[in-house]
Tab-separated table of C-alpha atoms in Angstrom:
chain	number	residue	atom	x	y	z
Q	1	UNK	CA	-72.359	83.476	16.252
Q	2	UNK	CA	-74.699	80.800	17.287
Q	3	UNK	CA	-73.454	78.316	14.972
Q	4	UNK	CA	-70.094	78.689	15.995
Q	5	UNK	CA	-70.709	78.215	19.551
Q	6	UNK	CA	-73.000	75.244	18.316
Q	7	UNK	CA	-69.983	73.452	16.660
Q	8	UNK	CA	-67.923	74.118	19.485
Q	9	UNK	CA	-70.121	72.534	22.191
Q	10	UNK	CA	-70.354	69.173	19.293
Q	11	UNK	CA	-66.632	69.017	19.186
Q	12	UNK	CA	-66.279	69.139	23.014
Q	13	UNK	CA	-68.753	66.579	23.264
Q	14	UNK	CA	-67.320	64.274	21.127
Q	15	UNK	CA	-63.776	65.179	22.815
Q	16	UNK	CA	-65.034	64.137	26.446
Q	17	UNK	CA	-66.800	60.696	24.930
Q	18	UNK	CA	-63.591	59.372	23.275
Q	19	UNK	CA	-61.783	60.308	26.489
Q	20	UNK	CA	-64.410	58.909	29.189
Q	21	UNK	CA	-66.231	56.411	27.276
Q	22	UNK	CA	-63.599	53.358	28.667
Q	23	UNK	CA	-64.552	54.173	32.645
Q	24	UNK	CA	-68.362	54.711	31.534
Q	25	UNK	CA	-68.576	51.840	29.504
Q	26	UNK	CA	-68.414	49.345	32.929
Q	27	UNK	CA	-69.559	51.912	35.224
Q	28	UNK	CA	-72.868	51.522	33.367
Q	29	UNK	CA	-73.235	48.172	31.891
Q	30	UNK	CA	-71.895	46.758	35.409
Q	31	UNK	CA	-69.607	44.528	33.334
Q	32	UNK	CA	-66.244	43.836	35.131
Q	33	UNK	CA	-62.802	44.625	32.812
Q	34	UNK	CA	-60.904	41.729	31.513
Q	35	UNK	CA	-57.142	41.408	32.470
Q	36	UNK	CA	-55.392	40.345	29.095
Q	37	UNK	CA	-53.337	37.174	29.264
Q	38	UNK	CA	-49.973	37.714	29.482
Q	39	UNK	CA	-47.571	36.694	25.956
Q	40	UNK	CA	-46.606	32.973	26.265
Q	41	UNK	CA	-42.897	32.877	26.080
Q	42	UNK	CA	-41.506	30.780	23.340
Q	43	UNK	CA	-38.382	28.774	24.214
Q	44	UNK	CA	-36.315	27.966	20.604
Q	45	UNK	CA	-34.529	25.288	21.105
Q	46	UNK	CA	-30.658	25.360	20.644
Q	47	UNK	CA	-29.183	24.020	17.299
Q	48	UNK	CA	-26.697	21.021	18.633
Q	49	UNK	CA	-23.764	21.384	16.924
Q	50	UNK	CA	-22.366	18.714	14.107
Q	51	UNK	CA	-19.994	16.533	15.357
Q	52	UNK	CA	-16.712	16.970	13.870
Q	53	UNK	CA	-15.668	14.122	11.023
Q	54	UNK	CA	-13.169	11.453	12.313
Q	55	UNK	CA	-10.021	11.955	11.085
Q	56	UNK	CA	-9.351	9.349	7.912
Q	57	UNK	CA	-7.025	6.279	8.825
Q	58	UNK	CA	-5.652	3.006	7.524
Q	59	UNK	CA	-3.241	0.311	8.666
Q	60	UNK	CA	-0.984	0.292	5.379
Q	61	UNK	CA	2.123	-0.899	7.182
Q	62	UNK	CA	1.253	-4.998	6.301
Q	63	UNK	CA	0.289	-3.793	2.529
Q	64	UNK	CA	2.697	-6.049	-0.217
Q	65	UNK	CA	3.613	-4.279	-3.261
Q	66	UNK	CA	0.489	-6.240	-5.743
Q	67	UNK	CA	-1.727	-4.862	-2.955
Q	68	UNK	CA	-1.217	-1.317	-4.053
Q	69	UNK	CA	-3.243	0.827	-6.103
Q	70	UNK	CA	-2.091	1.658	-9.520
Q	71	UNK	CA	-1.588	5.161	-9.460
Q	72	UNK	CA	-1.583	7.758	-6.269
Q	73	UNK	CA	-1.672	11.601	-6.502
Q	74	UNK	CA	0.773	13.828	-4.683
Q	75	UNK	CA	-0.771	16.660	-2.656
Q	76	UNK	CA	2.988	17.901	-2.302
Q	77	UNK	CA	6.198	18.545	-4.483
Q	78	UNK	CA	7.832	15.380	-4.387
Q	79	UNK	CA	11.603	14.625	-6.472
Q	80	UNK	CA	12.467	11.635	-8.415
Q	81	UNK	CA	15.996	10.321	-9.849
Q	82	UNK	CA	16.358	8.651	-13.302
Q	83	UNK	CA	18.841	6.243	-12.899
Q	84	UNK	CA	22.415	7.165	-13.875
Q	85	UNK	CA	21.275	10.830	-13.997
Q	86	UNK	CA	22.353	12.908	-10.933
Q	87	UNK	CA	19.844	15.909	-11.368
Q	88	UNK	CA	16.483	15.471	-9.627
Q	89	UNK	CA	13.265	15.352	-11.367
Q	90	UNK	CA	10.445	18.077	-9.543
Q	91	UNK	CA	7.172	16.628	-9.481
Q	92	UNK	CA	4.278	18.878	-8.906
Q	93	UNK	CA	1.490	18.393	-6.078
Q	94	UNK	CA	-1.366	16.426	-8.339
Q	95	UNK	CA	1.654	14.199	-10.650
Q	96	UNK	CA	0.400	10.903	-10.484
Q	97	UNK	CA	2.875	8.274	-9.654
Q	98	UNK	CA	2.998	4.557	-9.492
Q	99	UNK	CA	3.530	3.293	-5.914
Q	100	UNK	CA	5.743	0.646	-5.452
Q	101	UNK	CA	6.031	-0.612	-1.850
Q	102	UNK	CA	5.835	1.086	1.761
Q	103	UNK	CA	9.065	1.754	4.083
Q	104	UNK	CA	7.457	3.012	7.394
Q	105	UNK	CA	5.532	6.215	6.781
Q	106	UNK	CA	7.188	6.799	3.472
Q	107	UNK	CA	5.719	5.302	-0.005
Q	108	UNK	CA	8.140	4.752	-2.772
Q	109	UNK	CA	6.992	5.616	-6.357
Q	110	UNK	CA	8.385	5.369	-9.576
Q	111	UNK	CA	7.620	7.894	-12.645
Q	112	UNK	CA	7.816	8.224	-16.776
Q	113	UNK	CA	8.945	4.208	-16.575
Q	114	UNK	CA	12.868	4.513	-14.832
Q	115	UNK	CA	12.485	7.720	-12.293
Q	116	UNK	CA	12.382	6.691	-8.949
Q	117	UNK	CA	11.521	8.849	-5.205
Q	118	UNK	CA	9.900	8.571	-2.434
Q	119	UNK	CA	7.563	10.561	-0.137
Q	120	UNK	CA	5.406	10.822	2.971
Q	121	UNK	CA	2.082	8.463	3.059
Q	122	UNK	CA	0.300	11.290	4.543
Q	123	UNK	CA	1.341	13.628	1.561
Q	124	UNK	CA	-0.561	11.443	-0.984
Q	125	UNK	CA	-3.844	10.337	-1.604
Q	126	UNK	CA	-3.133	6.710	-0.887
Q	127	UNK	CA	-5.093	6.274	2.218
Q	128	UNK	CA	-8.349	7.642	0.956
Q	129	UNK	CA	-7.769	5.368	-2.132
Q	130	UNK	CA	-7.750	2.133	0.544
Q	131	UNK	CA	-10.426	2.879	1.892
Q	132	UNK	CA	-12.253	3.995	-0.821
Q	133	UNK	CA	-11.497	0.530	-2.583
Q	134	UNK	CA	-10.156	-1.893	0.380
Q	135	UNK	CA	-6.949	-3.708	-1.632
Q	136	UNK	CA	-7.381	-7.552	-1.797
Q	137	UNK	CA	-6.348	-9.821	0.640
Q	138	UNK	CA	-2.525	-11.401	0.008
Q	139	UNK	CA	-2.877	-14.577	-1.823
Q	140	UNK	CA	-2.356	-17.522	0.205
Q	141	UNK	CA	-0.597	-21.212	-1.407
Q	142	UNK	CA	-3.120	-23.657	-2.186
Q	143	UNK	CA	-3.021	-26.941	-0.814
Q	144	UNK	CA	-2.718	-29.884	-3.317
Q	145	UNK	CA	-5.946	-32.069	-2.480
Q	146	UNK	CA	-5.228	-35.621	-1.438
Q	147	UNK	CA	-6.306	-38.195	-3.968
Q	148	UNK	CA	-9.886	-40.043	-2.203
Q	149	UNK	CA	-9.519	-43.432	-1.600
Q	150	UNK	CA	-11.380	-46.264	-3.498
Q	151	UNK	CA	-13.146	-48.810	-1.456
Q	152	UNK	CA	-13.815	-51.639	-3.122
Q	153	UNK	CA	-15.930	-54.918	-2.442
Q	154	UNK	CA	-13.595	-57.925	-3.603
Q	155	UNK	CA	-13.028	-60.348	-0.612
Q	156	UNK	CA	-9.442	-60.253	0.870
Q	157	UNK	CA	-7.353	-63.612	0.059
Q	158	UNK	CA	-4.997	-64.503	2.598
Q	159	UNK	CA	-1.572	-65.236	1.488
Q	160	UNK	CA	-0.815	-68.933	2.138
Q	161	UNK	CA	2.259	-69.563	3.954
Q	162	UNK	CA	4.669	-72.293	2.689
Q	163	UNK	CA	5.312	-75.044	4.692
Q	164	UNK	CA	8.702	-74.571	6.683
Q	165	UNK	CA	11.408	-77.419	5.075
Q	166	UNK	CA	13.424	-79.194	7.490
Q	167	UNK	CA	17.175	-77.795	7.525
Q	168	UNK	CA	20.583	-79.775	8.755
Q	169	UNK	CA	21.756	-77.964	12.146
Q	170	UNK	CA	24.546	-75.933	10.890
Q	171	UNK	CA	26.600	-74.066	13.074
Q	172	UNK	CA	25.407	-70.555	13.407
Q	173	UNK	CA	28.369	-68.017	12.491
Q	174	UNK	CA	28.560	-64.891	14.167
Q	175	UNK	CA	26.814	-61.896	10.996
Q	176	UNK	CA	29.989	-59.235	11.167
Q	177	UNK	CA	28.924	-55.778	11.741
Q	178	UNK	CA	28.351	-53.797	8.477
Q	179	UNK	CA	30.647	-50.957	7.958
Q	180	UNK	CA	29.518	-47.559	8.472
Q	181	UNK	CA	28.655	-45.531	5.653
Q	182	UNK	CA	30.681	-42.382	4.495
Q	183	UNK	CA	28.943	-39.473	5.490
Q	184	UNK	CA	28.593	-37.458	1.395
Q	185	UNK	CA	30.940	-33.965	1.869
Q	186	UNK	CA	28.555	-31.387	0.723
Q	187	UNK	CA	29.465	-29.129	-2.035
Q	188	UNK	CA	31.582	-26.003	-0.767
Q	189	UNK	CA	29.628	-22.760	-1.597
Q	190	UNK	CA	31.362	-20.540	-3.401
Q	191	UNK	CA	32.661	-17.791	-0.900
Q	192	UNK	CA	32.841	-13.976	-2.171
Q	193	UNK	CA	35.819	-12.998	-4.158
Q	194	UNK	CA	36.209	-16.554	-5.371
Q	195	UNK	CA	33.820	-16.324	-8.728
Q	196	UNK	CA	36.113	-15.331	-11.722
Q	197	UNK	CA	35.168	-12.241	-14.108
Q	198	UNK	CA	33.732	-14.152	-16.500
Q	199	UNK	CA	32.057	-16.156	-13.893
Q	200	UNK	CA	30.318	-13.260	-12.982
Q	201	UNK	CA	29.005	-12.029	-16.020
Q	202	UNK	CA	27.648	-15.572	-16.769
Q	203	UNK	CA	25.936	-15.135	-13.490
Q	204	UNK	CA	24.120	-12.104	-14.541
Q	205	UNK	CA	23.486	-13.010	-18.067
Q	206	UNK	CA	21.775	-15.925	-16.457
Q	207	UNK	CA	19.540	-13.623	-14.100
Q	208	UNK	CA	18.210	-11.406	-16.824
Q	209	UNK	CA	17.574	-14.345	-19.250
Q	210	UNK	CA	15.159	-15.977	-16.648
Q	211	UNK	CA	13.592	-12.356	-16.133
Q	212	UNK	CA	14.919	-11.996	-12.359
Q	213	UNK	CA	13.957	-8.294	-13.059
Q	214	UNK	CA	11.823	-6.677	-15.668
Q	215	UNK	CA	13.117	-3.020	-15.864
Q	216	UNK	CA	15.729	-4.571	-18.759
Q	217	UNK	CA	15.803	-7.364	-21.267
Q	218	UNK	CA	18.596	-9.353	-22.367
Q	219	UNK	CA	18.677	-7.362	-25.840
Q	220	UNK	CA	19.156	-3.907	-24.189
Q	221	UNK	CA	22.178	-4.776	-22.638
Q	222	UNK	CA	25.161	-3.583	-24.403
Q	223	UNK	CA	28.018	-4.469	-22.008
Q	224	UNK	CA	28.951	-6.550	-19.343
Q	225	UNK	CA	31.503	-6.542	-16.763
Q	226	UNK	CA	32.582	-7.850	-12.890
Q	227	UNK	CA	32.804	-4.917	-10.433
Q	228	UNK	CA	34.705	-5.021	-6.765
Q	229	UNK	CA	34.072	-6.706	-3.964
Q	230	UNK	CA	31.449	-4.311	-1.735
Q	231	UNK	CA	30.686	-4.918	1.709
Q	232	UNK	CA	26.706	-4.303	2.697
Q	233	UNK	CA	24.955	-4.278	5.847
Q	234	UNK	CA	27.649	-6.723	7.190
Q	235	UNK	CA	28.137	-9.324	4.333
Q	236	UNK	CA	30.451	-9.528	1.702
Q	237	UNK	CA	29.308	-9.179	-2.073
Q	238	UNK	CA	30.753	-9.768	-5.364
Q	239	UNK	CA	29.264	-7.367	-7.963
Q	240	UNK	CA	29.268	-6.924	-11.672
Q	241	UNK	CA	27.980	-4.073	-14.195
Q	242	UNK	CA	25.360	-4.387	-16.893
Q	243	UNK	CA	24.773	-1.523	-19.133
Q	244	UNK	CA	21.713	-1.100	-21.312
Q	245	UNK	CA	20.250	1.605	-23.357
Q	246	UNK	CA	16.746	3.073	-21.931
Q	247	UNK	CA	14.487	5.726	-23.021
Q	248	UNK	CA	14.491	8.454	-19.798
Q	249	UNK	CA	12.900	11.954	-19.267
Q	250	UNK	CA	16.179	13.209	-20.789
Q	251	UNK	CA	16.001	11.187	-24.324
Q	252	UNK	CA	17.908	7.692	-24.827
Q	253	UNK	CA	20.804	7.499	-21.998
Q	254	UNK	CA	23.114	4.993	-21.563
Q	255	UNK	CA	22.085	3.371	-18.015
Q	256	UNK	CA	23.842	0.970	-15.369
Q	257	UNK	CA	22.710	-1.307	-13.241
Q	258	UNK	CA	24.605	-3.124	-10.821
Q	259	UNK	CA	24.095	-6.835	-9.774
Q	260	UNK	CA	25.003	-8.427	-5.938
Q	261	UNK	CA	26.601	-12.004	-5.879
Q	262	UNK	CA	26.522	-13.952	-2.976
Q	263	UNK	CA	26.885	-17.803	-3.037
Q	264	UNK	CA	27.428	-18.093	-6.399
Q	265	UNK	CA	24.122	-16.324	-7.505
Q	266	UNK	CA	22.488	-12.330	-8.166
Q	267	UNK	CA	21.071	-11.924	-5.063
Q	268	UNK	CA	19.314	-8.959	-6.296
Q	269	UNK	CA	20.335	-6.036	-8.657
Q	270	UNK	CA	20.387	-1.481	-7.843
Q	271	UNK	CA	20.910	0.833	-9.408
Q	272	UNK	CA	24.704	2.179	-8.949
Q	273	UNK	CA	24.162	6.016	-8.251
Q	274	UNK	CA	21.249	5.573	-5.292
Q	275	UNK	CA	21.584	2.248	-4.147
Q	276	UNK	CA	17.740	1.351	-4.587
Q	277	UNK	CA	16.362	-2.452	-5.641
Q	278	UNK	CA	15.587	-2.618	-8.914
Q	279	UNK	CA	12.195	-4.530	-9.739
């Protein structure tokens, strides 16, 4: 019985120490307690936003044709027209296409040598091309140097002047006035509608021979003949039909291609169906 109160009393003891021993601790050491520092407050500082990237640009609207990249990728569907074929030719987004000059905000391209479209700048990846690889500037004539001159150190010899003879007075006659001289009367231009049919196919023998355009040769051409009179953009024409044999998307077609004479020479050739320049 004794040893139970003993263990009692120990555990109460040891009870009232754990609970008391913080207030006895500087009631009896006279020590004064300590007031912990408060938590220093951490400011993070704010991640500053990225700035946003610049939207890509390029002036292509001065750009000539041998400025132009080789190829360009479509990020669209784009169409394309072989000539003397009436059914459009669907190009996927990612064809590459040759570009081959800029109207506005459009880029024309052709395709598979003879097809021929055209599509929206901003559709392609021709600006990111320019200024990826800035295109060369336009080639500018030369000027033909002027030959140096050659000093030299031989002494100048004065020309001697002859001796005036002495003339008889003879009676001055009045020098007539000469006659005026005919004004040439330039060659008359030939006017549209006055070039005969076999005129006109001379004409445009003559243009493909010296290579005018280079979508043809000479030795494609299988026929030849002088068109009607056409009426563009105000001025008269006289026009004449060359056809030629061309491999197309669609196997070997029998093609057209239609030359404008004004002044008695091709002013330039299209083709028939969409009215587009030939190169």
């Amino acid at each position: 019985m004794k040893f139970f109160f003993a263990t009692i009393g120990i555990i109460g003891a040891g009870f009232l120490g754990y609970v008391l021993e913080p207030d006895l601790r500087f009631s009896l050491t006279g020590q004064t307690p300590k007031t912990p520092a408060p938590p220093v407050a951490v400011t993070i500082p704010a991640a500053t936003p990225a700035p946003a990237p610049a939207g890509t640009s390029y002036d292509y609207s001065t750009l000539q044709p041998n400025q132009l990249p080789d190829k360009i990728v479509l990020k669209v569907q784009a169409f394309a027209t072989a000539p003397g074929e009436t059914d459009a030719l669907p190009l996927p987004a990612g064809t590459k296409v040759k570009p081959t000059r800029i109207e506005g905000s459009d880029v024309h391209f052709s395709v598979l040598g003879t097809a021929q479209g055209k599509v929206a700048v901003a559709q392609t990846n021709l600006v990111e091309q320019l200024i990826a690889n800035p295109p060369p500037a336009p080639t500018a004539p030369v000027a033909e140097p002027t030959p140096p001159v050659v000093a030299t150190n031989e002494p100048t010899t004065p020309a001697v002047q002859p001796m005036p003879e002495k003339k008889e007075e003879v009676a001055v006659q009045p020098t007539p006035e000469p006659a005026p001289t005919p004004t040439p009367t330039p060659t008359p231009t030939p006017a549209a509608g006055s070039l005969s049919a076999e005129d006109i196919v001379k004409l445009m023998q003559e243009s493909i021979r010296s290579g005018q355009i280079k979508e043809f040769t000479f030795d494609q051409v299988i026929g030849w003949k002088a068109g009607e009179d056409e009426e563009l953009d105000g001025e008269k024409y006289q026009t004449g039909l060359a056809a030629y044999k061309a491999e197309t998307i669609f196997g070997v077609k029998n093609i057209q291609a239609k030359a404008m004479i004004q002044g008695g020479k091709v002013i330039r050739w299209i083709w028939p169906t969409s009215g587009l320049e030939i190169q």
